[in-house]
mmCIF file of C-alpha atoms and ligand atoms in Angstrom:
data_model
loop_
_atom_site.group_PDB
_atom_site.id
_atom_site.type_symbol
_atom_site.label_atom_id
_atom_site.label_comp_id
_atom_site.label_asym_id
_atom_site.label_seq_id
_atom_site.Cartn_x
_atom_site.Cartn_y
_atom_site.Cartn_z
ATOM 1 C CA MET A 1218 135.387 -93.646 167.543
ATOM 2 C CA THR A 1219 131.634 -94.054 167.910
ATOM 3 C CA GLU A 1220 131.053 -94.969 171.521
ATOM 4 C CA SER A 1221 132.438 -94.400 174.996
ATOM 5 C CA PRO A 1222 135.832 -96.088 175.532
ATOM 6 C CA ASN A 1223 134.959 -96.617 179.186
ATOM 7 C CA PRO A 1224 132.047 -99.006 179.842
ATOM 8 C CA SER A 1225 131.186 -97.636 183.293
ATOM 9 C CA ILE A 1226 131.180 -94.028 182.102
ATOM 10 C CA ARG A 1227 129.133 -93.226 179.023
ATOM 11 C CA THR A 1228 127.790 -89.778 179.751
ATOM 12 C CA VAL A 1229 129.704 -87.002 181.467
ATOM 13 C CA GLY A 1230 128.052 -83.898 182.874
ATOM 14 C CA VAL A 1231 130.185 -80.768 182.422
ATOM 15 C CA VAL A 1232 129.199 -77.719 184.493
ATOM 16 C CA GLY A 1233 130.471 -74.418 183.084
ATOM 17 C CA ALA A 1234 130.978 -73.984 179.339
ATOM 18 C CA GLY A 1235 133.667 -71.288 179.371
ATOM 19 C CA THR A 1236 137.310 -71.584 178.332
ATOM 20 C CA MET A 1237 137.854 -74.909 180.111
ATOM 21 C CA GLY A 1238 134.361 -76.410 180.105
ATOM 22 C CA HIS A 1239 133.978 -76.243 176.330
ATOM 23 C CA GLY A 1240 137.488 -77.653 175.837
ATOM 24 C CA ILE A 1241 136.779 -80.540 178.208
ATOM 25 C CA ALA A 1242 133.467 -81.221 176.457
ATOM 26 C CA GLN A 1243 135.247 -81.226 173.085
ATOM 27 C CA ALA A 1244 137.862 -83.736 174.296
ATOM 28 C CA LEU A 1245 135.119 -85.969 175.714
ATOM 29 C CA VAL A 1246 132.842 -86.100 172.659
ATOM 30 C CA ARG A 1247 135.917 -86.487 170.436
ATOM 31 C CA GLN A 1248 136.785 -89.695 172.303
ATOM 32 C CA GLY A 1249 133.305 -91.204 172.228
ATOM 33 C CA TYR A 1250 131.690 -89.969 175.439
ATOM 34 C CA SER A 1251 128.288 -88.333 175.502
ATOM 35 C CA VAL A 1252 128.285 -84.959 177.222
ATOM 36 C CA VAL A 1253 125.604 -82.892 178.911
ATOM 37 C CA LEU A 1254 127.083 -79.379 178.995
ATOM 38 C CA HIS A 1255 125.476 -76.930 181.418
ATOM 39 C CA ASP A 1256 126.057 -73.197 181.832
ATOM 40 C CA LEU A 1257 123.980 -70.422 183.383
ATOM 41 C CA SER A 1258 124.445 -68.321 180.253
ATOM 42 C CA PRO A 1259 122.569 -69.430 177.098
ATOM 43 C CA LYS A 1260 124.908 -67.192 175.079
ATOM 44 C CA ILE A 1261 127.998 -68.968 176.418
ATOM 45 C CA LEU A 1262 126.396 -72.365 175.788
ATOM 46 C CA LYS A 1263 125.666 -71.442 172.177
ATOM 47 C CA GLY A 1264 129.184 -70.068 171.737
ATOM 48 C CA ALA A 1265 130.626 -73.246 173.291
ATOM 49 C CA VAL A 1266 128.891 -75.463 170.735
ATOM 50 C CA GLU A 1267 130.219 -73.266 167.912
ATOM 51 C CA LYS A 1268 133.747 -73.386 169.334
ATOM 52 C CA ILE A 1269 133.596 -77.169 169.725
ATOM 53 C CA ALA A 1270 132.378 -77.520 166.112
ATOM 54 C CA ARG A 1271 135.228 -75.259 164.956
ATOM 55 C CA GLY A 1272 137.746 -77.194 167.071
ATOM 56 C CA LEU A 1273 136.644 -80.531 165.624
ATOM 57 C CA GLY A 1274 136.579 -78.940 162.159
ATOM 58 C CA ARG A 1275 140.260 -78.073 162.515
ATOM 59 C CA GLU A 1276 140.965 -81.729 163.278
ATOM 60 C CA VAL A 1277 139.147 -82.700 160.070
ATOM 61 C CA GLU A 1278 141.251 -80.179 158.123
ATOM 62 C CA LYS A 1279 144.429 -81.697 159.584
ATOM 63 C CA GLY A 1280 143.262 -85.186 158.576
ATOM 64 C CA ARG A 1281 143.056 -86.437 162.169
ATOM 65 C CA LEU A 1282 139.286 -86.891 162.108
ATOM 66 C CA LYS A 1283 136.807 -87.838 159.393
ATOM 67 C CA GLU A 1284 133.906 -85.522 158.632
ATOM 68 C CA GLU A 1285 131.422 -88.211 159.719
ATOM 69 C CA GLU A 1286 133.298 -88.691 163.016
ATOM 70 C CA LYS A 1287 133.010 -84.966 163.626
ATOM 71 C CA SER A 1288 129.238 -85.156 163.034
ATOM 72 C CA GLN A 1289 128.962 -88.165 165.354
ATOM 73 C CA ALA A 1290 130.964 -86.365 168.034
ATOM 74 C CA LEU A 1291 128.726 -83.303 167.785
ATOM 75 C CA SER A 1292 125.632 -85.504 167.997
ATOM 76 C CA ARG A 1293 126.902 -86.728 171.395
ATOM 77 C CA LEU A 1294 126.939 -83.155 172.725
ATOM 78 C CA LYS A 1295 123.813 -81.946 174.485
ATOM 79 C CA THR A 1296 123.520 -78.504 176.042
ATOM 80 C CA ALA A 1297 121.506 -78.044 179.206
ATOM 81 C CA ALA A 1298 120.105 -74.757 180.428
ATOM 82 C CA ARG A 1299 119.130 -76.426 183.731
ATOM 83 C CA LEU A 1300 121.303 -78.341 186.188
ATOM 84 C CA GLU A 1301 118.447 -80.884 186.541
ATOM 85 C CA GLU A 1302 119.408 -82.287 183.145
ATOM 86 C CA LEU A 1303 122.580 -83.712 184.687
ATOM 87 C CA ALA A 1304 120.590 -86.255 186.740
ATOM 88 C CA PRO A 1305 121.431 -89.318 184.591
ATOM 89 C CA VAL A 1306 125.157 -88.679 184.040
ATOM 90 C CA ASP A 1307 127.883 -91.178 185.042
ATOM 91 C CA PHE A 1308 130.594 -88.639 185.974
ATOM 92 C CA VAL A 1309 130.505 -84.911 186.760
ATOM 93 C CA LEU A 1310 133.234 -82.436 185.824
ATOM 94 C CA GLU A 1311 132.831 -78.911 187.167
ATOM 95 C CA ALA A 1312 134.502 -75.935 185.443
ATOM 96 C CA VAL A 1313 132.823 -72.816 186.859
ATOM 97 C CA PRO A 1314 134.929 -69.795 187.962
ATOM 98 C CA GLU A 1315 137.649 -70.167 190.572
ATOM 99 C CA ILE A 1316 135.528 -69.056 193.534
ATOM 100 C CA PHE A 1317 134.978 -71.510 196.367
ATOM 101 C CA GLU A 1318 131.380 -70.580 197.134
ATOM 102 C CA LEU A 1319 130.343 -70.816 193.451
ATOM 103 C CA LYS A 1320 131.810 -74.292 193.109
ATOM 104 C CA ALA A 1321 130.451 -75.455 196.470
ATOM 105 C CA GLU A 1322 126.974 -74.273 195.459
ATOM 106 C CA VAL A 1323 127.130 -76.231 192.179
ATOM 107 C CA PHE A 1324 127.908 -79.482 194.046
ATOM 108 C CA ARG A 1325 125.370 -78.852 196.801
ATOM 109 C CA SER A 1326 122.702 -78.042 194.196
ATOM 110 C CA LEU A 1327 123.499 -81.207 192.246
ATOM 111 C CA GLU A 1328 123.035 -83.371 195.319
ATOM 112 C CA THR A 1329 119.780 -81.713 196.329
ATOM 113 C CA LEU A 1330 118.107 -82.029 192.927
ATOM 114 C CA PRO A 1331 114.825 -83.964 193.018
ATOM 115 C CA GLN A 1332 116.753 -86.612 191.065
ATOM 116 C CA PRO A 1333 120.444 -86.193 191.921
ATOM 117 C CA PRO A 1334 123.206 -88.106 190.137
ATOM 118 C CA ARG A 1335 123.629 -91.617 191.612
ATOM 119 C CA ALA A 1336 125.660 -91.917 194.856
ATOM 120 C CA GLU A 1337 128.512 -93.729 193.070
ATOM 121 C CA VAL A 1338 128.908 -91.012 190.421
ATOM 122 C CA VAL A 1339 132.301 -89.334 190.859
ATOM 123 C CA PHE A 1340 132.325 -85.548 191.232
ATOM 124 C CA ALA A 1341 135.471 -83.912 189.840
ATOM 125 C CA SER A 1342 136.474 -80.277 189.964
ATOM 126 C CA ASN A 1343 138.726 -78.627 187.399
ATOM 127 C CA THR A 1344 139.803 -76.116 190.036
ATOM 128 C CA SER A 1345 143.288 -74.693 189.572
ATOM 129 C CA SER A 1346 143.975 -74.109 193.234
ATOM 130 C CA ILE A 1347 141.003 -74.487 195.589
ATOM 131 C CA SER A 1348 141.181 -77.207 198.253
ATOM 132 C CA ILE A 1349 139.706 -80.475 197.012
ATOM 133 C CA THR A 1350 139.274 -81.562 200.647
ATOM 134 C CA GLN A 1351 137.205 -78.468 201.412
ATOM 135 C CA LEU A 1352 135.074 -78.812 198.263
ATOM 136 C CA ALA A 1353 134.572 -82.530 198.947
ATOM 137 C CA ALA A 1354 133.341 -81.696 202.447
ATOM 138 C CA GLN A 1355 130.468 -79.765 200.857
ATOM 139 C CA THR A 1356 129.141 -83.012 199.396
ATOM 140 C CA ARG A 1357 127.779 -86.300 200.687
ATOM 141 C CA ARG A 1358 130.477 -88.139 198.727
ATOM 142 C CA PRO A 1359 133.884 -86.912 199.996
ATOM 143 C CA SER A 1360 135.445 -90.269 199.049
ATOM 144 C CA GLY A 1361 133.973 -89.923 195.540
ATOM 145 C CA PHE A 1362 135.362 -86.422 195.025
ATOM 146 C CA VAL A 1363 138.585 -85.645 193.169
ATOM 147 C CA GLY A 1364 140.429 -82.838 191.404
ATOM 148 C CA MET A 1365 140.923 -83.163 187.647
ATOM 149 C CA HIS A 1366 142.977 -80.157 186.638
ATOM 150 C CA PHE A 1367 143.039 -79.899 182.849
ATOM 151 C CA PHE A 1368 145.208 -77.377 181.017
ATOM 152 C CA ASN A 1369 144.344 -74.786 178.422
ATOM 153 C CA PRO A 1370 143.705 -75.411 175.531
ATOM 154 C CA VAL A 1371 142.291 -78.742 176.682
ATOM 155 C CA PRO A 1372 142.256 -80.536 173.298
ATOM 156 C CA ALA A 1373 146.000 -79.861 172.846
ATOM 157 C CA MET A 1374 147.433 -80.104 176.360
ATOM 158 C CA LYS A 1375 148.458 -83.526 177.641
ATOM 159 C CA LEU A 1376 148.628 -82.929 181.384
ATOM 160 C CA VAL A 1377 145.815 -83.557 183.832
ATOM 161 C CA GLU A 1378 146.768 -83.080 187.497
ATOM 162 C CA ILE A 1379 144.741 -85.634 189.460
ATOM 163 C CA VAL A 1380 144.327 -84.210 192.948
ATOM 164 C CA SER A 1381 143.479 -86.377 195.967
ATOM 165 C CA GLY A 1382 141.651 -84.744 198.824
ATOM 166 C CA LEU A 1383 142.035 -86.078 202.356
ATOM 167 C CA GLU A 1384 139.148 -88.515 201.902
ATOM 168 C CA THR A 1385 139.361 -89.266 198.160
ATOM 169 C CA SER A 1386 139.265 -93.047 197.749
ATOM 170 C CA PRO A 1387 141.824 -94.936 195.648
ATOM 171 C CA GLU A 1388 138.917 -96.090 193.416
ATOM 172 C CA THR A 1389 137.950 -92.481 192.727
ATOM 173 C CA VAL A 1390 141.549 -91.549 191.901
ATOM 174 C CA GLN A 1391 141.680 -94.551 189.570
ATOM 175 C CA ALA A 1392 138.403 -93.607 187.857
ATOM 176 C CA ALA A 1393 139.662 -90.065 187.221
ATOM 177 C CA THR A 1394 143.020 -91.373 186.035
ATOM 178 C CA ASP A 1395 141.346 -93.853 183.660
ATOM 179 C CA LEU A 1396 139.084 -91.132 182.290
ATOM 180 C CA ALA A 1397 142.075 -88.872 181.632
ATOM 181 C CA VAL A 1398 144.005 -91.688 179.927
ATOM 182 C CA SER A 1399 140.996 -92.518 177.739
ATOM 183 C CA LEU A 1400 141.094 -88.892 176.527
ATOM 184 C CA GLY A 1401 144.707 -89.368 175.446
ATOM 185 C CA LYS A 1402 146.001 -87.347 178.399
ATOM 186 C CA SER A 1403 148.948 -87.987 180.711
ATOM 187 C CA PRO A 1404 147.622 -87.770 184.266
ATOM 188 C CA ILE A 1405 149.971 -86.964 187.157
ATOM 189 C CA ARG A 1406 148.786 -87.576 190.706
ATOM 190 C CA VAL A 1407 149.405 -84.921 193.343
ATOM 191 C CA ASN A 1408 148.141 -84.131 196.821
ATOM 192 C CA ASP A 1409 145.862 -81.373 197.937
ATOM 193 C CA TYR A 1410 147.724 -78.150 198.800
ATOM 194 C CA PRO A 1411 146.831 -74.677 197.487
ATOM 195 C CA GLY A 1412 147.695 -74.428 193.797
ATOM 196 C CA PHE A 1413 148.744 -78.121 193.756
ATOM 197 C CA VAL A 1414 152.091 -78.263 191.894
ATOM 198 C CA SER A 1415 151.300 -76.493 188.630
ATOM 199 C CA ASN A 1416 149.949 -73.181 189.847
ATOM 200 C CA ARG A 1417 152.082 -73.012 192.964
ATOM 201 C CA VAL A 1418 155.069 -72.836 190.646
ATOM 202 C CA LEU A 1419 153.529 -71.014 187.670
ATOM 203 C CA MET A 1420 151.521 -68.208 189.319
ATOM 204 C CA PRO A 1421 154.388 -66.647 191.310
ATOM 205 C CA MET A 1422 156.291 -66.446 188.009
ATOM 206 C CA ILE A 1423 153.376 -64.739 186.223
ATOM 207 C CA ASN A 1424 152.847 -62.414 189.203
ATOM 208 C CA GLU A 1425 156.544 -61.453 189.225
ATOM 209 C CA ALA A 1426 156.355 -60.701 185.488
ATOM 210 C CA VAL A 1427 153.449 -58.311 186.202
ATOM 211 C CA PHE A 1428 155.507 -56.648 188.963
ATOM 212 C CA CYS A 1429 158.338 -56.212 186.403
ATOM 213 C CA LEU A 1430 155.876 -54.468 184.084
ATOM 214 C CA MET A 1431 154.401 -52.329 186.875
ATOM 215 C CA GLU A 1432 157.839 -51.218 188.039
ATOM 216 C CA GLY A 1433 158.896 -50.347 184.498
ATOM 217 C CA VAL A 1434 161.643 -52.965 184.322
ATOM 218 C CA ALA A 1435 160.568 -53.747 180.738
ATOM 219 C CA GLU A 1436 157.649 -53.740 178.290
ATOM 220 C CA PRO A 1437 155.474 -56.886 177.885
ATOM 221 C CA ARG A 1438 157.222 -58.063 174.706
ATOM 222 C CA ALA A 1439 160.616 -57.707 176.364
ATOM 223 C CA ILE A 1440 159.535 -59.562 179.511
ATOM 224 C CA ASP A 1441 158.054 -62.392 177.448
ATOM 225 C CA GLY A 1442 161.047 -62.357 175.090
ATOM 226 C CA VAL A 1443 163.493 -62.849 177.972
ATOM 227 C CA MET A 1444 161.586 -65.859 179.260
ATOM 228 C CA LYS A 1445 161.122 -67.412 175.801
ATOM 229 C CA LEU A 1446 164.663 -66.912 174.518
ATOM 230 C CA GLY A 1447 166.504 -67.254 177.803
ATOM 231 C CA MET A 1448 164.512 -69.994 179.524
ATOM 232 C CA ASN A 1449 163.209 -71.777 176.441
ATOM 233 C CA HIS A 1450 159.592 -71.274 177.496
ATOM 234 C CA PRO A 1451 157.233 -71.669 174.514
ATOM 235 C CA MET A 1452 155.154 -68.703 175.727
ATOM 236 C CA GLY A 1453 156.146 -65.758 177.883
ATOM 237 C CA PRO A 1454 154.437 -65.344 181.291
ATOM 238 C CA LEU A 1455 152.332 -62.349 180.187
ATOM 239 C CA GLU A 1456 151.159 -64.058 176.974
ATOM 240 C CA LEU A 1457 150.306 -67.099 179.053
ATOM 241 C CA ALA A 1458 148.418 -64.988 181.594
ATOM 242 C CA ASP A 1459 146.353 -63.523 178.724
ATOM 243 C CA LEU A 1460 145.584 -67.054 177.537
ATOM 244 C CA ILE A 1461 144.636 -68.297 181.017
ATOM 245 C CA GLY A 1462 142.542 -65.203 181.801
ATOM 246 C CA LEU A 1463 143.738 -62.445 184.134
ATOM 247 C CA ASP A 1464 140.717 -62.955 186.398
ATOM 248 C CA VAL A 1465 141.586 -66.644 186.714
ATOM 249 C CA CYS A 1466 145.219 -65.765 187.551
ATOM 250 C CA LEU A 1467 144.085 -63.263 190.190
ATOM 251 C CA ASP A 1468 141.668 -65.745 191.745
ATOM 252 C CA ILE A 1469 144.421 -68.390 191.950
ATOM 253 C CA LEU A 1470 146.888 -65.948 193.502
ATOM 254 C CA LYS A 1471 144.284 -65.048 196.120
ATOM 255 C CA VAL A 1472 143.824 -68.740 196.951
ATOM 256 C CA LEU A 1473 147.621 -69.166 197.304
ATOM 257 C CA HIS A 1474 147.929 -65.996 199.386
ATOM 258 C CA GLU A 1475 145.083 -66.945 201.721
ATOM 259 C CA GLY A 1476 145.998 -70.645 201.791
ATOM 260 C CA PHE A 1477 149.650 -70.206 202.793
ATOM 261 C CA ARG A 1478 149.296 -66.789 204.493
ATOM 262 C CA ASP A 1479 152.610 -65.905 202.887
ATOM 263 C CA SER A 1480 153.163 -62.452 201.366
ATOM 264 C CA LYS A 1481 155.226 -63.928 198.544
ATOM 265 C CA TYR A 1482 151.917 -64.833 196.850
ATOM 266 C CA ARG A 1483 150.327 -61.341 197.166
ATOM 267 C CA PRO A 1484 148.724 -60.431 193.817
ATOM 268 C CA CYS A 1485 150.435 -57.579 191.967
ATOM 269 C CA PRO A 1486 148.306 -54.369 192.186
ATOM 270 C CA LEU A 1487 148.588 -53.939 188.397
ATOM 271 C CA LEU A 1488 146.974 -57.364 187.882
ATOM 272 C CA GLU A 1489 144.116 -56.359 190.194
ATOM 273 C CA LYS A 1490 143.729 -53.043 188.368
ATOM 274 C CA MET A 1491 143.532 -54.716 184.960
ATOM 275 C CA VAL A 1492 140.929 -57.227 186.181
ATOM 276 C CA ASN A 1493 138.907 -54.353 187.694
ATOM 277 C CA ALA A 1494 139.000 -52.641 184.297
ATOM 278 C CA GLY A 1495 137.657 -55.784 182.615
ATOM 279 C CA TRP A 1496 140.932 -56.440 180.794
ATOM 280 C CA LEU A 1497 140.878 -60.200 181.217
ATOM 281 C CA GLY A 1498 143.177 -61.245 178.350
ATOM 282 C CA ARG A 1499 142.252 -63.039 175.147
ATOM 283 C CA LYS A 1500 138.652 -63.679 176.153
ATOM 284 C CA THR A 1501 137.859 -59.955 176.344
ATOM 285 C CA GLY A 1502 140.229 -58.905 173.548
ATOM 286 C CA ARG A 1503 142.551 -57.000 175.869
ATOM 287 C CA GLY A 1504 145.081 -57.970 178.509
ATOM 288 C CA PHE A 1505 148.812 -57.369 178.344
ATOM 289 C CA TYR A 1506 148.286 -57.479 174.561
ATOM 290 C CA THR A 1507 145.258 -56.804 172.376
ATOM 291 C CA TYR A 1508 143.431 -59.471 170.358
ATOM 292 C CA PRO A 1509 140.898 -59.242 167.546
ATOM 293 C CA GLN A 1510 137.546 -60.551 168.778
ATOM 294 C CA ALA A 1511 136.070 -63.594 166.978
HETATM 295 P P1 NAD B 199 135.434 -69.071 182.377
HETATM 296 O O1 NAD B 199 135.076 -67.819 183.083
HETATM 297 O O2 NAD B 199 135.921 -69.026 180.983
HETATM 298 O O3 NAD B 199 134.163 -70.071 182.389
HETATM 299 C C1 NAD B 199 133.362 -70.307 183.525
HETATM 300 C C2 NAD B 199 131.923 -70.562 183.065
HETATM 301 O O4 NAD B 199 131.143 -70.978 184.175
HETATM 302 C C3 NAD B 199 131.245 -69.327 182.460
HETATM 303 O O5 NAD B 199 130.794 -69.670 181.164
HETATM 304 C C4 NAD B 199 130.081 -69.056 183.411
HETATM 305 O O6 NAD B 199 128.924 -68.573 182.744
HETATM 306 C C5 NAD B 199 129.848 -70.413 184.010
HETATM 307 N N1 NAD B 199 129.196 -70.414 185.316
HETATM 308 C C6 NAD B 199 129.374 -69.549 186.350
HETATM 309 N N2 NAD B 199 128.622 -69.951 187.395
HETATM 310 C C7 NAD B 199 127.974 -71.076 187.019
HETATM 311 C C8 NAD B 199 127.060 -71.937 187.658
HETATM 312 N N3 NAD B 199 126.674 -71.749 188.918
HETATM 313 N N4 NAD B 199 126.562 -72.987 186.957
HETATM 314 C C9 NAD B 199 126.936 -73.199 185.673
HETATM 315 N N5 NAD B 199 127.819 -72.404 185.009
HETATM 316 C C10 NAD B 199 128.320 -71.364 185.684
HETATM 317 O O7 NAD B 199 136.473 -69.818 183.337
HETATM 318 P P2 NAD B 199 137.557 -70.940 182.924
HETATM 319 O O8 NAD B 199 138.811 -70.288 182.526
HETATM 320 O O9 NAD B 199 136.905 -71.940 182.041
HETATM 321 O O10 NAD B 199 137.824 -71.580 184.371
HETATM 322 C C11 NAD B 199 136.941 -72.536 184.932
HETATM 323 C C12 NAD B 199 137.688 -73.328 185.975
HETATM 324 O O11 NAD B 199 138.795 -73.983 185.353
HETATM 325 C C13 NAD B 199 138.270 -72.474 187.101
HETATM 326 O O12 NAD B 199 138.210 -73.209 188.297
HETATM 327 C C14 NAD B 199 139.714 -72.273 186.681
HETATM 328 O O13 NAD B 199 140.573 -72.024 187.755
HETATM 329 C C15 NAD B 199 139.984 -73.629 186.034
HETATM 330 N N6 NAD B 199 141.086 -73.643 185.062
HETATM 331 C C16 NAD B 199 141.250 -72.627 184.173
HETATM 332 C C17 NAD B 199 142.315 -72.678 183.270
HETATM 333 C C18 NAD B 199 142.515 -71.587 182.242
HETATM 334 O O14 NAD B 199 143.586 -71.561 181.607
HETATM 335 N N7 NAD B 199 141.543 -70.719 182.018
HETATM 336 C C19 NAD B 199 143.183 -73.777 183.269
HETATM 337 C C20 NAD B 199 142.956 -74.822 184.163
HETATM 338 C C21 NAD B 199 141.904 -74.741 185.064
#
């Protein structure tokens, strides 16, 4: 594919080039979109481009992509050290850490740039749990604001939860749905409640697995083994937590806990301790398991 499959959206601005941002950028350039990828950290931006090149390279090895298509896809990827470079984009996808004030600041900053993205440009957040209604209220386009919750690893995972805030317009929901479909994803529409559907169900399970470990019920491999062999889960909850990032899991649990004011969502103290120690899972080489660093 050599050009955007969606005539009204050619260039997508992606804010945050970490685990999710680089995966989203890869899926977009793979399908013909141009991407302006912004991160505060030049090191992360450089690493993101390398990871995207490696990801597309694996597709070439598997015969799903031609070498020249990989080169074309990479030529559609532009990194941006400054948010200002997102001015001309047709759609914005935010993937900065799961902290309300950080995300709100990104959207407020975008709209107060000397040349902000056009008023009709949809703003989408990849938040896992934060209120879309509350984020939308930080902008001048609450009807043009939507949740697009991709899953990790983005190039492989089919689901995108499309989250409607209180004021999200049907046109905005449709634009996000169309974008997801054009990436080969299977969007599912849900309403705006803490954790939406996915993390409201998943995170209590992960948290309970950490409680099992903390209380000495079993070792990580045993806990994961029970869930894989007994429940037919492809990954155990602790392996999955390492993949997601323990900091991300903790942030989501805090949003659930504060959002519902229900103690059943209280984060396990062991999870908090591990995050405080900097054991964040695969991305730092150590979580419930250890990983060789790339
Ligand atoms: P991450 O920590 O890997 O990446 C976040 C990136 O944002 C970092 O590279 C950081 O430098 C950058 N950043 C921080 N502040 C910024 C700013 N103001 N402007 C630009 N860049 C900034 O986090 P992640 O795992 O990619 O998560 C990002 C979002 O995606 C979160 O909302 C998370 O809940 C959501 N999410 C994560 C997963 C997962 O499995 N990790 C799955 C679905 C959704």
